[in-house]
Structures are given as structure tokens and as C-alpha cells.
GROMACS .gro file of C-alpha atoms in nm:
model
  176
    1MET     CA    1   3.248   1.451  -5.081
    2ASN     CA    2   3.114   1.733  -5.295
    3THR     CA    3   2.851   1.930  -5.123
    4SER     CA    4   2.700   2.253  -5.246
    5VAL     CA    5   2.682   2.523  -4.988
    6CYS     CA    6   2.414   2.804  -5.040
    7THR     CA    7   2.466   2.791  -5.422
    8SER     CA    8   2.085   2.837  -5.462
    9ALA     CA    9   2.089   3.175  -5.291
   10SER     CA   10   2.020   3.361  -5.605
   11THR     CA   11   1.738   3.534  -5.426
   12ALA     CA   12   1.970   3.672  -5.173
   13VAL     CA   13   1.960   4.042  -5.076
   14TYR     CA   14   2.340   4.060  -5.110
   15PRO     CA   15   2.463   3.917  -5.446
   16SER     CA   16   2.819   3.963  -5.320
   17PHE     CA   17   2.748   3.716  -5.043
   18SER     CA   18   2.619   3.452  -5.296
   19SER     CA   19   2.920   3.510  -5.503
   20TYR     CA   20   3.148   3.466  -5.200
   21VAL     CA   21   2.977   3.151  -5.093
   22ARG     CA   22   2.997   3.006  -5.445
   23ALA     CA   23   3.366   3.079  -5.476
   24ARG     CA   24   3.487   2.994  -5.123
   25GLY     CA   25   3.229   2.731  -5.019
   26PRO     CA   26   3.446   2.428  -5.081
   27VAL     CA   27   3.735   2.562  -4.886
   28LEU     CA   28   3.509   2.668  -4.595
   29GLN     CA   29   3.344   2.332  -4.606
   30ARG     CA   30   3.695   2.162  -4.551
   31THR     CA   31   3.753   2.395  -4.259
   32ALA     CA   32   3.427   2.291  -4.100
   33ARG     CA   33   3.493   1.938  -4.162
   34SER     CA   34   3.826   1.965  -3.978
   35LEU     CA   35   3.641   2.103  -3.672
   36THR     CA   36   3.392   1.811  -3.650
   37SER     CA   37   3.405   1.435  -3.663
   38ASN     CA   38   3.090   1.405  -3.886
   39PRO     CA   39   3.034   1.541  -4.232
   40CYS     CA   40   2.672   1.622  -4.151
   41ASP     CA   41   2.772   1.817  -3.845
   42ALA     CA   42   3.029   2.009  -4.059
   43GLU     CA   43   2.753   2.103  -4.304
   44ASP     CA   44   2.541   2.229  -4.016
   45LEU     CA   45   2.822   2.416  -3.862
   46LEU     CA   46   2.910   2.591  -4.196
   47GLN     CA   47   2.552   2.684  -4.257
   48THR     CA   48   2.532   2.829  -3.896
   49ALA     CA   49   2.846   3.027  -3.956
   50LEU     CA   50   2.731   3.151  -4.296
   51THR     CA   51   2.407   3.267  -4.154
   52LYS     CA   52   2.583   3.469  -3.897
   53THR     CA   53   2.805   3.615  -4.170
   54TYR     CA   54   2.500   3.700  -4.382
   55LEU     CA   55   2.347   3.869  -4.088
   56ALA     CA   56   2.650   4.079  -4.035
   57TRP     CA   57   2.723   4.141  -4.395
   58GLU     CA   58   2.661   4.519  -4.382
   59ARG     CA   59   2.873   4.557  -4.081
   60ILE     CA   60   3.182   4.382  -4.232
   61GLU     CA   61   3.407   4.664  -4.355
   62ASP     CA   62   3.685   4.472  -4.520
   63HIS     CA   63   3.550   4.207  -4.750
   64ARG     CA   64   3.899   4.084  -4.826
   65ALA     CA   65   3.901   3.949  -4.482
   66LEU     CA   66   3.585   3.733  -4.509
   67ASP     CA   67   3.758   3.407  -4.484
   68GLY     CA   68   3.900   3.504  -4.149
   69TYR     CA   69   3.550   3.627  -4.036
   70VAL     CA   70   3.377   3.297  -4.141
   71ARG     CA   71   3.663   3.081  -3.993
   72ARG     CA   72   3.616   3.280  -3.652
   73ALA     CA   73   3.244   3.211  -3.677
   74LEU     CA   74   3.310   2.850  -3.738
   75VAL     CA   75   3.533   2.808  -3.442
   76ASN     CA   76   3.313   3.020  -3.210
   77THR     CA   77   2.994   2.829  -3.305
   78ARG     CA   78   3.185   2.500  -3.272
   79THR     CA   79   3.307   2.606  -2.927
   80SER     CA   80   2.954   2.697  -2.817
   81GLN     CA   81   2.816   2.370  -2.926
   82TRP     CA   82   3.091   2.191  -2.749
   83ARG     CA   83   3.037   2.370  -2.428
   84LYS     CA   84   2.659   2.301  -2.443
   85ARG     CA   85   2.724   1.936  -2.496
   86ARG     CA   86   2.601   1.726  -2.210
   87VAL     CA   87   2.833   1.433  -2.128
   88ASP     CA   88   2.631   1.115  -2.043
   89GLU     CA   89   2.920   0.875  -2.038
   90TYR     CA   90   3.206   0.850  -1.814
   91PRO     CA   91   3.510   0.623  -1.846
   92CYS     CA   92   3.565   0.372  -1.569
   93GLU     CA   93   3.767   0.070  -1.479
   94GLU     CA   94   3.478  -0.174  -1.443
   95LEU     CA   95   3.138  -0.180  -1.609
   96PRO     CA   96   2.860  -0.107  -1.363
   97GLU     CA   97   2.611  -0.385  -1.309
   98ARG     CA   98   2.282  -0.327  -1.491
   99GLU     CA   99   1.992  -0.272  -1.263
  100ALA     CA  100   1.746  -0.547  -1.290
  101THR     CA  101   1.420  -0.410  -1.413
  102PRO     CA  102   1.129  -0.619  -1.298
  103GLN     CA  103   0.970  -0.791  -1.592
  104THR     CA  104   0.614  -0.867  -1.574
  105ASP     CA  105   0.497  -1.203  -1.697
  106PRO     CA  106   0.309  -1.171  -2.029
  107ALA     CA  107   0.071  -1.439  -1.904
  108GLU     CA  108  -0.002  -1.243  -1.599
  109GLN     CA  109  -0.064  -0.926  -1.795
  110GLN     CA  110  -0.306  -1.119  -2.010
  111VAL     CA  111  -0.491  -1.256  -1.708
  112LEU     CA  112  -0.526  -0.899  -1.572
  113ARG     CA  113  -0.644  -0.768  -1.915
  114ASP     CA  114  -0.902  -1.052  -1.931
  115ALA     CA  115  -1.015  -0.983  -1.573
  116MET     CA  116  -1.049  -0.613  -1.654
  117TRP     CA  117  -1.252  -0.673  -1.967
  118ARG     CA  118  -1.480  -0.916  -1.787
  119ALA     CA  119  -1.536  -0.653  -1.517
  120VAL     CA  120  -1.616  -0.385  -1.776
  121ARG     CA  121  -1.866  -0.620  -1.933
  122ARG     CA  122  -2.044  -0.656  -1.597
  123LEU     CA  123  -2.108  -0.274  -1.585
  124PRO     CA  124  -2.447  -0.137  -1.677
  125GLU     CA  125  -2.475  -0.088  -2.062
  126ARG     CA  126  -2.444   0.302  -2.038
  127GLN     CA  127  -2.159   0.309  -1.800
  128ARG     CA  128  -1.983   0.040  -2.003
  129ALA     CA  129  -2.031   0.252  -2.317
  130MET     CA  130  -1.879   0.561  -2.153
  131VAL     CA  131  -1.591   0.368  -2.012
  132VAL     CA  132  -1.502   0.207  -2.341
  133LEU     CA  133  -1.523   0.530  -2.529
  134ARG     CA  134  -1.322   0.730  -2.264
  135TYR     CA  135  -1.051   0.477  -2.189
  136TYR     CA  136  -1.041   0.217  -2.467
  137GLU     CA  137  -1.114   0.448  -2.754
  138ASP     CA  138  -0.928   0.749  -2.581
  139MET     CA  139  -1.217   1.001  -2.646
  140THR     CA  140  -1.245   1.310  -2.447
  141GLU     CA  141  -1.551   1.376  -2.218
  142VAL     CA  142  -1.693   1.621  -2.465
  143GLN     CA  143  -1.644   1.376  -2.761
  144THR     CA  144  -1.816   1.102  -2.565
  145ALA     CA  145  -2.104   1.316  -2.452
  146GLU     CA  146  -2.164   1.435  -2.806
  147LEU     CA  147  -2.155   1.077  -2.939
  148LEU     CA  148  -2.388   0.939  -2.683
  149GLY     CA  149  -2.613   1.251  -2.686
  150VAL     CA  150  -2.582   1.333  -2.310
  151SER     CA  151  -2.423   1.623  -2.127
  152VAL     CA  152  -2.061   1.629  -2.023
  153GLY     CA  153  -2.167   1.621  -1.663
  154THR     CA  154  -2.349   1.289  -1.717
  155VAL     CA  155  -2.034   1.146  -1.872
  156LYS     CA  156  -1.821   1.260  -1.574
  157SER     CA  157  -2.067   1.119  -1.310
  158ALA     CA  158  -2.126   0.794  -1.492
  159VAL     CA  159  -1.750   0.725  -1.551
  160SER     CA  160  -1.689   0.808  -1.189
  161ARG     CA  161  -1.947   0.551  -1.072
  162ALA     CA  162  -1.818   0.295  -1.317
  163LEU     CA  163  -1.466   0.331  -1.199
  164GLY     CA  164  -1.585   0.294  -0.838
  165LYS     CA  165  -1.753  -0.033  -0.931
  166LEU     CA  166  -1.431  -0.150  -1.106
  167ARG     CA  167  -1.216  -0.063  -0.802
  168GLU     CA  168  -1.451  -0.269  -0.587
  169ASP     CA  169  -1.479  -0.567  -0.827
  170PRO     CA  170  -1.354  -0.879  -0.639
  171GLU     CA  171  -1.206  -1.047  -0.956
  172LEU     CA  172  -1.002  -0.744  -1.037
  173ALA     CA  173  -0.862  -0.729  -0.677
  174HIS     CA  174  -0.771  -1.101  -0.690
  175ALA     CA  175  -0.607  -1.062  -1.037
  176ALA     CA  176  -0.397  -0.760  -0.951
   0.00000   0.00000   0.00000
């Protein structure tokens, strides 16, 4: 796999850093690859280590020891990633039984949807319009008020009354 690492860093503040990365990038990439199980993770790891190196470039006194510095940054970064990793899987002798999730019958869902729509259609026209805009069209109270040319308070009170009627609707109580 031939990946370029920071070779387009010609606008870098430190030209010596760009030269170093161009010269040593493939070797450092192999080192990063040996620390991870995934080539993409290795590229991310190397980029992070090179970023840390770039930020510390002025403080590094011996530029002949840069490989060691970057390798240490690779190992430390990988160790930090490993420590932060959350383990969600635990080995065990027997597979646990799956919890049965209650599946609702699609036909029952459709019966409930139909009953809800019939109940909404029985609402007075103004309340029906507000309920449809608020809950079916997912508009805010302000948007609904602007569209219908009423105040936000009117929308709130009308929707509240409409929801009360829907809660008391006998067909909905039977369908649920």
C-alpha cells in the first residue's frame, strides 16, 4: 500500500518538517501499521503523531533523533487510544439468549393509524388544521401561527383542546 503522508505540506511554516515527512513517511507509516490492525487506523495514528511532532518542532533540540520522537508519539498515542477504548464484548462459554422484543403487528399499527386519522378528521376544521401542521407536518407553533395568520397563543390553546378531544375519542380508546 503506497500512501502519501503530508507530502502536500509545502505551505508549512517549517520546511524542514515537510522535508522530514517526505523522506521518512513510508518508514513511519510501516511503524504505525505495525501498531494497529487496520491500515486506515494506521494512517490516522501517524497523522496524529506527526501533528504532535509539528507542534513541538521548535522544542526538539536534536533533529537527528526525530524518528525516535515520532515513534514515541506513535506508541503513546496508540496506548491512549487503547486505554480509552470501551469493551462491549466479553467472551463466555455459552451465548446468552436474546431478549424477545415485543413486535407489534403491522395490521394493528395500521388499524391504530386509521382510527387516529378518522379522529383527527372529526375535529373542527381549525383545530384539525393546527394538529395536522404541528404533528403531521412537524411545524413549530410559530410556523403554524404564521401560516394560519393567528397568534402563537391561539395555536397553543387550539391544539391543547384538540388533543383533549382526541384523548377522549371512544374509537381511539378502543383501537389502542
